[in-house]
Coordinates of C-alpha atoms in Angstrom, one line a residue:
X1 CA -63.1 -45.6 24.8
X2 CA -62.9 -42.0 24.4
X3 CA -63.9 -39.0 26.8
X4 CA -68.0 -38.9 26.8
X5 CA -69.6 -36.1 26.0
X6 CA -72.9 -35.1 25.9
X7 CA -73.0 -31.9 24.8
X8 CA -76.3 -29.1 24.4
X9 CA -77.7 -26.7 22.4
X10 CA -76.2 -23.5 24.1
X11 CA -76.3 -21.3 20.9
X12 CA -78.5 -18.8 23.6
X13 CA -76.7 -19.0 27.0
X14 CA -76.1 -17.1 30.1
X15 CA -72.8 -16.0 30.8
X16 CA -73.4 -17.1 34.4
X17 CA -75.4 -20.9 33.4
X18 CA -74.2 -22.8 36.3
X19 CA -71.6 -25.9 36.1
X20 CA -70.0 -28.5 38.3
X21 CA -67.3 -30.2 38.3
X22 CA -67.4 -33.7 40.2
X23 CA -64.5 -36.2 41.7
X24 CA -64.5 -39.7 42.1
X25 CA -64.0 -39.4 45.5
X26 CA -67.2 -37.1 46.4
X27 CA -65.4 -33.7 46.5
X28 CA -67.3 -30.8 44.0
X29 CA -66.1 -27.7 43.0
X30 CA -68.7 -25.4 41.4
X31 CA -68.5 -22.7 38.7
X32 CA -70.2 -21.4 35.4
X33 CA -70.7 -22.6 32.0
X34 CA -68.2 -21.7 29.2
X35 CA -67.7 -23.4 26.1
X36 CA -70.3 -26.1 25.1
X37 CA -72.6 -27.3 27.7
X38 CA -73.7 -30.8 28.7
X39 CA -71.6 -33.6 30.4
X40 CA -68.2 -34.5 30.0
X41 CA -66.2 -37.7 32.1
X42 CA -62.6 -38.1 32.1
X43 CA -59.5 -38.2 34.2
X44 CA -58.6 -34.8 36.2
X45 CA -55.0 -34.0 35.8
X46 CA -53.5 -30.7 36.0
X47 CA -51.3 -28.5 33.9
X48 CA -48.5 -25.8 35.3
X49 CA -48.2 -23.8 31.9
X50 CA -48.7 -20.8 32.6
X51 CA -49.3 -20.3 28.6
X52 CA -49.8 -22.6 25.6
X53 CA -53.3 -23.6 26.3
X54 CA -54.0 -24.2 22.5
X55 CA -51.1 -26.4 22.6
X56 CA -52.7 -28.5 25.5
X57 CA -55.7 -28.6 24.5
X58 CA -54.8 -29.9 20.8
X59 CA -52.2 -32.2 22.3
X60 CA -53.4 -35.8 21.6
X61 CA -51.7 -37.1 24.7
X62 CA -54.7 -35.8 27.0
X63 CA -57.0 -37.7 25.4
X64 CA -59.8 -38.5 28.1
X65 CA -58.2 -36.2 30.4
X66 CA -60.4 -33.3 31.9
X67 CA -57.7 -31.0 32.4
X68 CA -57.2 -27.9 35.2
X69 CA -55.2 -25.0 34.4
X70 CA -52.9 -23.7 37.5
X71 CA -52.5 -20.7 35.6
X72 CA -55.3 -18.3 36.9
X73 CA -56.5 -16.5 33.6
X74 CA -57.1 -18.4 30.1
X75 CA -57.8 -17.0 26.7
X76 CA -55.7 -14.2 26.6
X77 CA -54.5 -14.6 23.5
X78 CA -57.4 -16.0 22.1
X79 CA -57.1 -19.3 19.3
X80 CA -54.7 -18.9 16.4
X81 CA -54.7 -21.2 13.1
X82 CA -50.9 -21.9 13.6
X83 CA -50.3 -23.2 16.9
X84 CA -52.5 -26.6 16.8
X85 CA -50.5 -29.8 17.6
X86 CA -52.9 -32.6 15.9
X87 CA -54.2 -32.5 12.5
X88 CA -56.9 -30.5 11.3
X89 CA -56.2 -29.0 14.9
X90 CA -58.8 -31.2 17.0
X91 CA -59.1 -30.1 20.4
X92 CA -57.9 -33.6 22.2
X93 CA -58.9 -32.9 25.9
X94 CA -62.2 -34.0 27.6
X95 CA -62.9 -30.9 29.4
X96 CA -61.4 -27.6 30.6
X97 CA -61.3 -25.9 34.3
X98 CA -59.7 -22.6 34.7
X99 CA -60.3 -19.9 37.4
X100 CA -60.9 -17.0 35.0
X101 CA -62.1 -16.4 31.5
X102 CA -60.0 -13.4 29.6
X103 CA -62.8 -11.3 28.5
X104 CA -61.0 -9.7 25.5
X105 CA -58.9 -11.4 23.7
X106 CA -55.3 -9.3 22.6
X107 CA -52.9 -11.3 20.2
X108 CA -52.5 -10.6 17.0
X109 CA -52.3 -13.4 15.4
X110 CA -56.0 -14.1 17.3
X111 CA -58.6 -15.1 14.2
X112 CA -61.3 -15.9 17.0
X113 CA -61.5 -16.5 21.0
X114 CA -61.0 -19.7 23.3
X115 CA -64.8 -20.4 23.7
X116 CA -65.8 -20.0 20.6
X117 CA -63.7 -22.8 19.4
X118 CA -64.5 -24.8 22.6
X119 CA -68.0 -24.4 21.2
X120 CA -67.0 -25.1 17.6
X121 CA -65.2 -28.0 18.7
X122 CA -68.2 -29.2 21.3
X123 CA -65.6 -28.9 23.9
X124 CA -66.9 -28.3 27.7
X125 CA -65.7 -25.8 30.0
X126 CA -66.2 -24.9 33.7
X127 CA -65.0 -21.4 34.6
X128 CA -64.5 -19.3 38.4
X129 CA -63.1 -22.6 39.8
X130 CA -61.2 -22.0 42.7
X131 CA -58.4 -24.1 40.6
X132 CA -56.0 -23.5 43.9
X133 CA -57.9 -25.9 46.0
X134 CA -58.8 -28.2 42.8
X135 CA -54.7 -28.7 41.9
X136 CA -54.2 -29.2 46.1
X137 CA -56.8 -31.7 45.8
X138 CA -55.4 -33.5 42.5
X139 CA -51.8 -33.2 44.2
X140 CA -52.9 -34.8 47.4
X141 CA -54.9 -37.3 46.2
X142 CA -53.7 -38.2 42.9
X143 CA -55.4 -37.5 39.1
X144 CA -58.8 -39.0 39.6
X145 CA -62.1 -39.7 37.6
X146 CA -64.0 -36.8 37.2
X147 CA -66.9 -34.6 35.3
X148 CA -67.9 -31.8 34.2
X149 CA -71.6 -30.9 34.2
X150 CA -73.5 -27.6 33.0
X151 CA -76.7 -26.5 32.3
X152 CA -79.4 -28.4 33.0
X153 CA -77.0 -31.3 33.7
X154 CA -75.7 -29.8 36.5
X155 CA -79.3 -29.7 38.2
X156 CA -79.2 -33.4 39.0
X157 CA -78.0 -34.2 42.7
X158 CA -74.4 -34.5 43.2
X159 CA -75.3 -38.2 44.5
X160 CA -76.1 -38.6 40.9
X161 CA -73.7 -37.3 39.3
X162 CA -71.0 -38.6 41.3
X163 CA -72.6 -42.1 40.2
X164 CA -72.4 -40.9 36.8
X165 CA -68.4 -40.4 36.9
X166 CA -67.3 -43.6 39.1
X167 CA -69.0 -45.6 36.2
X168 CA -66.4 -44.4 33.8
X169 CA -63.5 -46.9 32.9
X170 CA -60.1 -46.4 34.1
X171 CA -57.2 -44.8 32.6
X172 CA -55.0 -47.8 34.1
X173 CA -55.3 -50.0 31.5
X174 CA -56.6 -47.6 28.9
X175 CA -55.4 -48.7 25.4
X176 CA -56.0 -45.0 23.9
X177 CA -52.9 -44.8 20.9
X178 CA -56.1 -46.2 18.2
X179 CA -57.9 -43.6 19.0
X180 CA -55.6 -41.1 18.3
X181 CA -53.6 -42.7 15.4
X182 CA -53.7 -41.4 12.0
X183 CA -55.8 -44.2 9.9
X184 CA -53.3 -44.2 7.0
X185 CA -49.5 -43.3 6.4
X186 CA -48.9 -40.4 5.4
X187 CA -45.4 -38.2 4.3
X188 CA -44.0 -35.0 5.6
X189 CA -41.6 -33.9 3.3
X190 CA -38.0 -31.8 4.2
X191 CA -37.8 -28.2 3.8
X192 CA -35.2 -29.0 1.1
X193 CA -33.1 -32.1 0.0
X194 CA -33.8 -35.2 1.5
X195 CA -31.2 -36.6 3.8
X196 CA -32.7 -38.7 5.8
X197 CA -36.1 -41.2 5.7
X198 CA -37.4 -41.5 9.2
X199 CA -40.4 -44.0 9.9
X200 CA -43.0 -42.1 12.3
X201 CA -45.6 -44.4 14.5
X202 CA -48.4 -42.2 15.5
X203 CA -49.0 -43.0 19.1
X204 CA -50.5 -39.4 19.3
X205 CA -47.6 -37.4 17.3
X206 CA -47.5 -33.9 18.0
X207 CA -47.6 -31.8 14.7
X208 CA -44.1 -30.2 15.7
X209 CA -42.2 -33.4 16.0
X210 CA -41.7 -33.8 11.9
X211 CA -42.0 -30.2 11.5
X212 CA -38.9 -30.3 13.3
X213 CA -37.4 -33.7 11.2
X214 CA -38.6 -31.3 7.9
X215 CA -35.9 -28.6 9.1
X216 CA -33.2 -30.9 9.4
X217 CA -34.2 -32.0 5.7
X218 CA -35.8 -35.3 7.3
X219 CA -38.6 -37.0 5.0
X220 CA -40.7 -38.5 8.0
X221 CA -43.3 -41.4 6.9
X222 CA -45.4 -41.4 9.8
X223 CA -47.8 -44.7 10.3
X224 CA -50.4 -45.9 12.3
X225 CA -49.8 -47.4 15.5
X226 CA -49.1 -51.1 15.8
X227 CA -47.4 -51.3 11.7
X228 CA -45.5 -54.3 11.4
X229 CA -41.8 -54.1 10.9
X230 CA -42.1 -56.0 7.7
X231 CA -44.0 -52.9 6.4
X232 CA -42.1 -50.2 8.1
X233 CA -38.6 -51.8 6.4
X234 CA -40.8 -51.2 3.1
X235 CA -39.7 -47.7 3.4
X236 CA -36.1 -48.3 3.9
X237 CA -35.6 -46.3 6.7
X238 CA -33.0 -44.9 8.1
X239 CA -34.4 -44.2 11.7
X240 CA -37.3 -45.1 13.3
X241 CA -39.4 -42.7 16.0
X242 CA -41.7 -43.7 18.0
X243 CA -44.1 -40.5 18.9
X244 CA -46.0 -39.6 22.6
X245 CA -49.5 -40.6 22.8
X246 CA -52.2 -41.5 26.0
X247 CA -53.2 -44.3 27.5
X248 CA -51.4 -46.8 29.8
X249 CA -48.2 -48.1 28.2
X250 CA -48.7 -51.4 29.7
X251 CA -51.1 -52.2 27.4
X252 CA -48.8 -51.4 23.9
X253 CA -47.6 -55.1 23.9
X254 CA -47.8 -54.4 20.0
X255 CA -45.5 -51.7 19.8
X256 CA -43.0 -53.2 22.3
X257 CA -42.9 -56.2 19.8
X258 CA -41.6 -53.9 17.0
X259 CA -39.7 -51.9 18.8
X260 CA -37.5 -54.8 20.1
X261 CA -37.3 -55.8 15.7
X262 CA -36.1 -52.5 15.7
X263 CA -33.6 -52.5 17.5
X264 CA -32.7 -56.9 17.4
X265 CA -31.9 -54.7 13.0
X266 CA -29.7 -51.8 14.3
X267 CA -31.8 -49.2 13.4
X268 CA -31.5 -45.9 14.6
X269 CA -34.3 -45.6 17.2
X270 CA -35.6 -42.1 18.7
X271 CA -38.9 -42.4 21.4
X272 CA -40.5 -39.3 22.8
X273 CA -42.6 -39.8 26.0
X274 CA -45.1 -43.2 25.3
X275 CA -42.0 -43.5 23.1
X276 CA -40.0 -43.8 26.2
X277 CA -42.0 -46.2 27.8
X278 CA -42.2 -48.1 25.2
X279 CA -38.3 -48.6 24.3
X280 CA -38.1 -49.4 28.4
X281 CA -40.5 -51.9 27.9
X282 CA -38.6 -53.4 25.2
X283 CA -35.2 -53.4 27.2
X284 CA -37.3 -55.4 30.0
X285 CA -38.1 -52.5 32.4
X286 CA -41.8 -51.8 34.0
X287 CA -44.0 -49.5 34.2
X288 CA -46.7 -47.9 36.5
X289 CA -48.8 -44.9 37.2
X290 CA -47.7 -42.1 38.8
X291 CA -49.9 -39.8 41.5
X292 CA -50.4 -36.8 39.3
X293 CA -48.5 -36.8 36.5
X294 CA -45.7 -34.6 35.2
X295 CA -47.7 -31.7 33.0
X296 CA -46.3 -28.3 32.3
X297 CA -43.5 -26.8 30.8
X298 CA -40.9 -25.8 33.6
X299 CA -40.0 -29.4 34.6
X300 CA -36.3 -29.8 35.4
X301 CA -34.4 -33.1 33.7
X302 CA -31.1 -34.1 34.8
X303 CA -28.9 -35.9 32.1
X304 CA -26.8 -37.8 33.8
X305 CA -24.4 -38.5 30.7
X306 CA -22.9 -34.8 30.9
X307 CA -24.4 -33.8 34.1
X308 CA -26.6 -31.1 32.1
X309 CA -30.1 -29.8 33.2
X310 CA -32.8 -29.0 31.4
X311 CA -36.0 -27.6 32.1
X312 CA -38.6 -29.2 29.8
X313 CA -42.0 -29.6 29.0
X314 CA -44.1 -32.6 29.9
X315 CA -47.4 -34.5 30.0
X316 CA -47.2 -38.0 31.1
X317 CA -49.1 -40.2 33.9
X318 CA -47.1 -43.0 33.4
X319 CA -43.6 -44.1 34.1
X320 CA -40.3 -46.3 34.0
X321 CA -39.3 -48.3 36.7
X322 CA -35.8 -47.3 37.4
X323 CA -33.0 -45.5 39.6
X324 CA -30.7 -42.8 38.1
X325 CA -27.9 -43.8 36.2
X326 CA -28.1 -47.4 36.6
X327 CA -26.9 -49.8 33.9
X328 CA -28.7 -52.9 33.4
X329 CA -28.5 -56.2 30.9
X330 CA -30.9 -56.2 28.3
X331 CA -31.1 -58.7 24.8
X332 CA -29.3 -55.9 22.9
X333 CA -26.6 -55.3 25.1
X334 CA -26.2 -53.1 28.2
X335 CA -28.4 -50.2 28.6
X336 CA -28.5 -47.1 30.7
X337 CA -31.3 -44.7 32.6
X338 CA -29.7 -41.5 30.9
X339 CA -32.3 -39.1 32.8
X340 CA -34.3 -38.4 35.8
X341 CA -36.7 -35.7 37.1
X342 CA -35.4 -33.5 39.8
X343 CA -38.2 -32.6 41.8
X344 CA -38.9 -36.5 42.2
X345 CA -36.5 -38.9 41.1
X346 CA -38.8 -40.3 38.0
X347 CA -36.7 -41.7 35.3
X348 CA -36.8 -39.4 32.2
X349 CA -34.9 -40.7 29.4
X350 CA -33.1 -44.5 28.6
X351 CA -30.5 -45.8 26.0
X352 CA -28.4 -48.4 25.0
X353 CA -25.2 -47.9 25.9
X354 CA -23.8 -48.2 22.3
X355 CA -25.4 -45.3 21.4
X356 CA -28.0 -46.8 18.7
X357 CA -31.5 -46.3 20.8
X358 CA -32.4 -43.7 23.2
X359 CA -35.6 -42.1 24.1
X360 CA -36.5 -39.2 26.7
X361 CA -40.0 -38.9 28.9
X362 CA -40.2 -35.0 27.9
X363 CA -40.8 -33.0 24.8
X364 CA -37.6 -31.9 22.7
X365 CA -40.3 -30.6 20.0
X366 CA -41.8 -28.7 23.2
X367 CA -45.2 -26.0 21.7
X368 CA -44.8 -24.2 23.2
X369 CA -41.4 -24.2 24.8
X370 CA -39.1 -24.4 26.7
X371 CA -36.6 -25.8 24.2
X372 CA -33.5 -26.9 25.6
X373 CA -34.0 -30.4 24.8
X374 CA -34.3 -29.3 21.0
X375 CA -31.0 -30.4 20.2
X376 CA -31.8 -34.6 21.0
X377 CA -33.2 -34.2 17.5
X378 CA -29.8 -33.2 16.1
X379 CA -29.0 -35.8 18.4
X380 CA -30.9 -38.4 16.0
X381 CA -29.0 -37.0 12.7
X382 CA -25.4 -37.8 14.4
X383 CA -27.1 -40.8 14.9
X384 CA -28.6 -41.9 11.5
X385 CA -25.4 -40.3 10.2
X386 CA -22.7 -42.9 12.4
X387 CA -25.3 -45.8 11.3
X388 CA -24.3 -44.9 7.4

């Protein structure tokens, strides 16, 4: 079920309408209108990037997800025509709170500003949120159901409205990836010769994932969630990737059905955050939900293969069940938690120990940065390469 919206006329508005937003729990934290106007329900998480909003906010991973910016001042550089991460740049994200709205915009690849494509976009926004006490609150408690409510919305009584977002479904247990998937397959093509075919399932892909496949001269043929193997092996792959995406990954009992074909063939195998949890699943681990969530992009990884860290970017609220470094049995041979979170022990990355499936929890394709894990996609060429 996706975020709901129900979203006004505000082509006349008042810079100072008034808007609320509203926890499951009772707690309200008011503000002022920006963006579309109306009601908006989803889960609150919160975000430590201090830039890359239009990266967020396009990301398909926060699908139903009303999301609060730590970073105190949003729209600086206003909304660019390059930097979306879904296709035809949809804005993914059920609502946005931030503490201040840049009043002039100053990029210069800017063509227009972060409210008017909220408002393009229907997208609904609560601004002058003290977004301190909000991220406490989130932190404390854990990401919680939530809304956003402005204009005339926001006049019912909070007893109201707080009815209105505890009757919202759960994200445990969400099966979000349909949403989210591309309908039909479709091709990226390498910037140059082909090397390499690489079957894609859209959990949510991020448009930089086969941008970066293209510059290693990948041809990526990225299909729906849930394909059978018997059609992905139509396209003779060479590797198969398995993208992020939202929702609750106990739920992709579809996916973890291929994924174990996958890997019961040999074929090289690459999973990127859902990806991750999904290739665990495979390999027999569990999963669960975590507090608040790893979202941000200064989140530091251990590898514990070379004893490396990197700091990554990350938006998950699900996880592996696992302890660093431990090997375990599994029906393809012994496999390996390759990487964990430092700041809280969370496994980040698994693999089988022979080298032919590995996955990470973070972003190596990372929009917008950091990029030290950029090289796990070279990673998957060695790879692909060994398998030839």
């Amino acid at each position: 079920m996706s975020a709901q919206h129900n979203q006004k006329d505000d082509t006349v508005t008042d810079k100072f309408t008034p808007a609320i937003v509203v926890l499951a729990n009772g707690k309200t934290y008011r503000g002022f209108a920006f963006g579309a106007q109306g009601t908006t329900l989803g889960e609150a998480v919160f975000t430590t990037g201090m830039t890359g909003y239009q990266e967020t906010m396009t990301d398909p991973s926060y699908h139903r997800q009303i999301v609060v910016c730590t970073a105190p001042q949003i729209g600086n550089t206003g909304w660019n025509d390059e930097d979306g991460e879904s296709r035809n740049d949809q804005i993914w994200v059920a609502g946005l709170v931030i503490r201040d709205l840049a009043q002039r915009v100053s990029n210069w690849r800017s063509a227009r500003s972060l409210e008017e494509e909220m408002k393009s976009q229907g997208i609904i926004g609560i601004r002058g949120v003290d977004t301190r006490a909000l991220t406490r609150a989130l932190r404390s408690e854990g990401s919680i159901a939530a809304g956003i409510f402005s204009g005339q919305d926001a006049a019912h009584s909070e007893e109201e409205l707080l009815e209105i977002v505890r009757s919202q479904p759960s994200m445990k247990g969400a099966d979000l990836a349909g949403d989210v998937s591309a309908d039909d397959t479709y091709i990226v093509e390498p910037e140059g010769e082909a090397r390499y075919t690489v079957v894609a399932f859209d959990m949510g892909i991020k448009t930089n994932t086969p941008r970066n496949f293209a510059a290693r001269g990948i041809r990526t043929v990225v299909v729906p969630a849930n394909t059978s193997f018997d059609k992905i092996k139509e396209h003779n792959p060479d590797g198969v990737f398995v993208s992020n995406g939202p929702g609750d990954p106990a739920t992709a009992d579809a996916m973890v059905e291929v994924v174990r074909e996958v890997l019961a063939a040999k074929i090289p195998f690459f999973g990127i955050c859902f990806g991750n949890q999904i290739l665990g699943r495979a390999l027999g681990m569990e999963t669960y939900k975590l507090k608040f969530g790893h979202r941000g992009i200064n989140v530091p990884v251990m590898n514990h293969l070379t004893g490396k860290i990197d700091i990554t970017a990350q938006n998950h609220g699900f996880a592996l069940k696992g302890k660093a470094g431990e090997v375990f049995d599994t029906d393809f041979g012994p496999a390996q938690v390759t990487h964990t979170c430092l700041n809280d022990d969370v496994v980040e990355g698994v693999a089988l120990v022979d080298g032919s499936a590995y996955s990470v929890q973070y972003h190596p394709e990372a929009a917008a940065g950091p990029h030290d894990a950029n090289p796990l996609f070279d990673q998957f060429i060695a790879l692909m390469e060994g398998a030839k």
